[in-house]
mmCIF file of C-alpha atoms in Angstrom:
data_model
loop_
_atom_site.group_PDB
_atom_site.id
_atom_site.type_symbol
_atom_site.label_atom_id
_atom_site.label_comp_id
_atom_site.label_asym_id
_atom_site.label_seq_id
_atom_site.Cartn_x
_atom_site.Cartn_y
_atom_site.Cartn_z
ATOM 1 C CA MET A 1 68.070 98.603 142.790
ATOM 2 C CA LYS A 2 64.835 96.873 141.562
ATOM 3 C CA LYS A 3 65.929 97.367 137.929
ATOM 4 C CA SER A 4 69.272 95.714 138.749
ATOM 5 C CA VAL A 5 67.556 92.676 140.224
ATOM 6 C CA ILE A 6 65.285 92.411 137.182
ATOM 7 C CA LEU A 7 68.221 92.754 134.803
ATOM 8 C CA ILE A 8 70.291 90.161 136.666
ATOM 9 C CA SER A 9 67.295 87.736 136.744
ATOM 10 C CA PHE A 10 66.817 88.218 133.025
ATOM 11 C CA LEU A 11 70.465 87.606 132.233
ATOM 12 C CA PHE A 12 70.435 84.482 134.397
ATOM 13 C CA LEU A 13 67.442 83.113 132.630
ATOM 14 C CA MET A 14 69.007 83.876 129.235
ATOM 15 C CA LEU A 15 72.207 81.971 130.265
ATOM 16 C CA VAL A 16 70.221 79.009 131.557
ATOM 17 C CA SER A 17 68.182 78.752 128.386
ATOM 18 C CA CYS A 18 71.284 78.969 126.177
ATOM 19 C CA GLY A 19 72.749 76.032 128.017
ATOM 20 C CA GLN A 20 69.880 73.732 127.184
ATOM 21 C CA ASN A 21 71.145 72.128 124.005
ATOM 22 C CA GLU A 22 69.922 68.994 122.315
ATOM 23 C CA THR A 23 71.181 66.009 124.282
ATOM 24 C CA ARG A 24 70.921 63.486 121.413
ATOM 25 C CA SER A 25 73.867 63.141 119.081
ATOM 26 C CA TYR A 26 74.303 62.214 115.430
ATOM 27 C CA SER A 27 76.004 58.959 116.501
ATOM 28 C CA GLU A 28 72.692 57.735 117.844
ATOM 29 C CA TYR A 29 71.272 57.855 114.296
ATOM 30 C CA SER A 30 74.051 55.810 112.589
ATOM 31 C CA ASP A 31 71.376 53.789 110.732
ATOM 32 C CA PHE A 32 70.721 56.966 108.711
ATOM 33 C CA PHE A 33 74.345 57.752 107.826
ATOM 34 C CA LEU A 34 75.340 58.088 104.182
ATOM 35 C CA ASP A 35 78.384 55.992 103.991
ATOM 36 C CA ASP A 36 80.223 58.004 101.360
ATOM 37 C CA ILE A 37 79.670 61.348 99.777
ATOM 38 C CA ASP A 38 80.104 59.733 96.418
ATOM 39 C CA ASN A 39 76.825 57.815 96.990
ATOM 40 C CA PHE A 40 74.853 61.108 97.154
ATOM 41 C CA TYR A 41 72.768 60.283 94.110
ATOM 42 C CA GLN A 42 73.149 56.434 94.333
ATOM 43 C CA ILE A 43 70.703 55.608 97.033
ATOM 44 C CA GLU A 44 68.034 53.130 96.036
ATOM 45 C CA GLU A 45 65.159 55.231 97.026
ATOM 46 C CA GLU A 46 62.805 57.123 94.771
ATOM 47 C CA HIS A 47 62.648 60.226 96.979
ATOM 48 C CA TYR A 48 64.971 61.109 99.877
ATOM 49 C CA PHE A 49 66.901 63.871 101.535
ATOM 50 C CA ILE A 50 70.497 64.230 102.500
ATOM 51 C CA ASP A 51 71.485 66.439 105.464
ATOM 52 C CA LEU A 52 75.041 67.722 105.229
ATOM 53 C CA TYR A 53 76.312 68.744 108.573
ATOM 54 C CA GLN A 54 79.433 69.332 110.651
ATOM 55 C CA ILE A 55 79.870 68.464 114.321
ATOM 56 C CA GLU A 56 81.410 71.813 115.146
ATOM 57 C CA CYS A 57 78.688 73.897 113.443
ATOM 58 C CA SER A 58 76.512 76.126 115.631
ATOM 59 C CA HIS A 59 73.842 76.343 112.912
ATOM 60 C CA CYS A 60 73.800 72.551 112.661
ATOM 61 C CA GLU A 61 73.308 72.390 116.378
ATOM 62 C CA ASN A 62 70.110 74.497 115.980
ATOM 63 C CA VAL A 63 68.636 72.017 113.516
ATOM 64 C CA LYS A 64 69.357 68.891 115.586
ATOM 65 C CA THR A 65 66.188 68.805 117.640
ATOM 66 C CA ASN A 66 63.847 68.977 114.597
ATOM 67 C CA LEU A 67 66.048 66.655 112.594
ATOM 68 C CA PHE A 68 66.363 64.007 115.317
ATOM 69 C CA ASN A 69 62.559 64.284 116.070
ATOM 70 C CA TYR A 70 61.905 63.586 112.364
ATOM 71 C CA LEU A 71 64.291 60.683 112.333
ATOM 72 C CA ASP A 72 62.591 59.216 115.457
ATOM 73 C CA GLU A 73 59.184 59.470 113.667
ATOM 74 C CA LEU A 74 60.777 57.909 110.553
ATOM 75 C CA GLU A 75 62.062 55.006 112.669
ATOM 76 C CA SER A 76 58.704 54.487 114.321
ATOM 77 C CA GLY A 77 56.905 54.467 110.944
ATOM 78 C CA GLU A 78 55.098 57.789 111.389
ATOM 79 C CA LYS A 79 57.158 59.346 108.600
ATOM 80 C CA SER A 80 58.131 57.749 105.284
ATOM 81 C CA LEU A 81 60.501 60.091 103.390
ATOM 82 C CA LYS A 82 64.065 59.067 104.411
ATOM 83 C CA ILE A 83 66.761 61.530 105.512
ATOM 84 C CA PHE A 84 70.332 60.432 105.296
ATOM 85 C CA LEU A 85 73.037 62.157 107.317
ATOM 86 C CA PHE A 86 76.487 63.018 106.188
ATOM 87 C CA ASP A 87 79.116 64.737 108.216
ATOM 88 C CA LEU A 88 81.056 66.784 105.702
ATOM 89 C CA ASN A 89 84.260 66.250 107.645
ATOM 90 C CA SER A 90 84.037 62.495 107.648
ATOM 91 C CA GLY A 91 85.776 60.091 105.258
ATOM 92 C CA ASP A 92 88.431 62.005 103.332
ATOM 93 C CA GLY A 93 87.568 65.157 105.281
ATOM 94 C CA GLY A 94 85.895 68.514 104.707
ATOM 95 C CA ILE A 95 88.025 69.969 101.904
ATOM 96 C CA PRO A 96 88.221 66.780 99.767
ATOM 97 C CA ASN A 97 84.421 66.297 100.254
ATOM 98 C CA ARG A 98 83.661 69.970 99.333
ATOM 99 C CA ASN A 99 85.891 69.722 96.261
ATOM 100 C CA LYS A 100 83.638 66.983 94.814
ATOM 101 C CA PHE A 101 80.890 69.547 94.301
ATOM 102 C CA LYS A 102 80.568 71.935 91.390
ATOM 103 C CA VAL A 103 82.860 74.925 91.556
ATOM 104 C CA LYS A 104 81.036 78.240 92.078
ATOM 105 C CA GLY A 105 82.470 81.225 90.282
ATOM 106 C CA GLU A 106 83.640 84.378 92.048
ATOM 107 C CA ASN A 107 80.971 86.743 93.396
ATOM 108 C CA TYR A 108 78.167 84.159 92.745
ATOM 109 C CA ASP A 109 74.532 84.668 93.611
ATOM 110 C CA ARG A 110 73.461 81.727 95.669
ATOM 111 C CA ASN A 111 69.786 82.047 94.636
ATOM 112 C CA ILE A 112 70.654 82.082 90.952
ATOM 113 C CA LEU A 113 72.836 78.893 91.407
ATOM 114 C CA ILE A 114 70.058 77.169 93.324
ATOM 115 C CA ARG A 115 67.572 78.019 90.539
ATOM 116 C CA GLU A 116 70.156 76.683 88.010
ATOM 117 C CA MET A 117 70.162 73.388 89.817
ATOM 118 C CA GLU A 118 66.378 73.273 90.158
ATOM 119 C CA GLN A 119 66.195 73.622 86.367
ATOM 120 C CA ALA A 120 69.121 71.411 85.343
ATOM 121 C CA LYS A 121 68.259 68.587 87.790
ATOM 122 C CA PRO A 122 71.860 67.501 88.401
ATOM 123 C CA LYS A 123 72.470 63.853 89.100
ATOM 124 C CA THR A 124 76.199 63.988 90.016
ATOM 125 C CA LEU A 125 78.130 65.859 92.714
ATOM 126 C CA ASN A 126 80.265 67.692 90.134
ATOM 127 C CA GLU A 127 76.974 69.250 88.812
ATOM 128 C CA THR A 128 75.731 70.123 92.279
ATOM 129 C CA TYR A 129 76.644 73.235 94.186
ATOM 130 C CA TYR A 130 77.570 73.159 97.964
ATOM 131 C CA PHE A 131 76.979 76.339 99.955
ATOM 132 C CA GLY A 132 77.671 75.373 103.546
ATOM 133 C CA THR A 133 76.219 73.507 106.511
ATOM 134 C CA PRO A 134 73.551 72.733 107.454
ATOM 135 C CA SER A 135 72.136 71.830 103.970
ATOM 136 C CA LEU A 136 69.223 69.545 103.251
ATOM 137 C CA TYR A 137 69.259 68.364 99.703
ATOM 138 C CA GLU A 138 66.099 66.837 98.226
ATOM 139 C CA ILE A 139 66.726 64.043 95.694
ATOM 140 C CA LYS A 140 63.968 62.555 93.540
ATOM 141 C CA ASP A 141 64.418 59.886 90.917
ATOM 142 C CA GLY A 142 68.178 60.105 91.248
ATOM 143 C CA LYS A 143 68.247 63.835 90.491
ATOM 144 C CA PHE A 144 68.437 67.062 92.495
ATOM 145 C CA GLU A 145 65.021 68.386 93.320
ATOM 146 C CA ASN A 146 65.434 71.147 95.980
ATOM 147 C CA LEU A 147 67.745 72.606 98.592
ATOM 148 C CA TYR A 148 66.947 73.853 102.066
ATOM 149 C CA LEU A 149 69.899 75.881 103.342
ATOM 150 C CA GLY A 150 70.526 77.106 106.771
ATOM 151 C CA GLU A 151 68.781 76.531 110.158
ATOM 152 C CA ASN A 152 65.765 78.626 109.429
ATOM 153 C CA GLU A 153 64.888 76.964 106.045
ATOM 154 C CA ILE A 154 65.615 73.443 107.339
ATOM 155 C CA ASN A 155 63.685 73.866 110.577
ATOM 156 C CA GLY A 156 60.796 75.431 108.711
ATOM 157 C CA PHE A 157 60.710 72.611 106.245
ATOM 158 C CA LEU A 158 61.051 69.867 108.888
ATOM 159 C CA ASN A 159 58.229 71.379 110.869
ATOM 160 C CA SER A 160 56.036 71.344 107.768
ATOM 161 C CA LEU A 161 56.385 67.659 107.124
#
């Protein structure tokens, strides 16, 4: 009986903690929106980041707190490197936006393609690979610099800034 009470209490705590999602939304950060995916490399900043996300993406949900905290610090002047947000499903929609990126061959190795971009320093979307959301692209001097992919990499990077 005692084990059952402990197990039920543990399950209840797990359910309660899972329900505590970020209450802020992307729409509250519209000042940081990238207006069009075609402007990916056209921003008049020397060094910036672009966060690709989707509203219905559980991994993006797990990045929101760190991302929004960073944007709050950017807005208050505590941080200086800008992050621009782009919902991959906005504008023309997900598939047309994805199709603007460089086509990956079949059975590709993501790490090899990322290293290829790090060396080639693409400056257009059709030279840049897309792997999924969430993705945080680092752009420097109008060229690809680095890619942080997935919730673990992005959260780790944001926490290091």
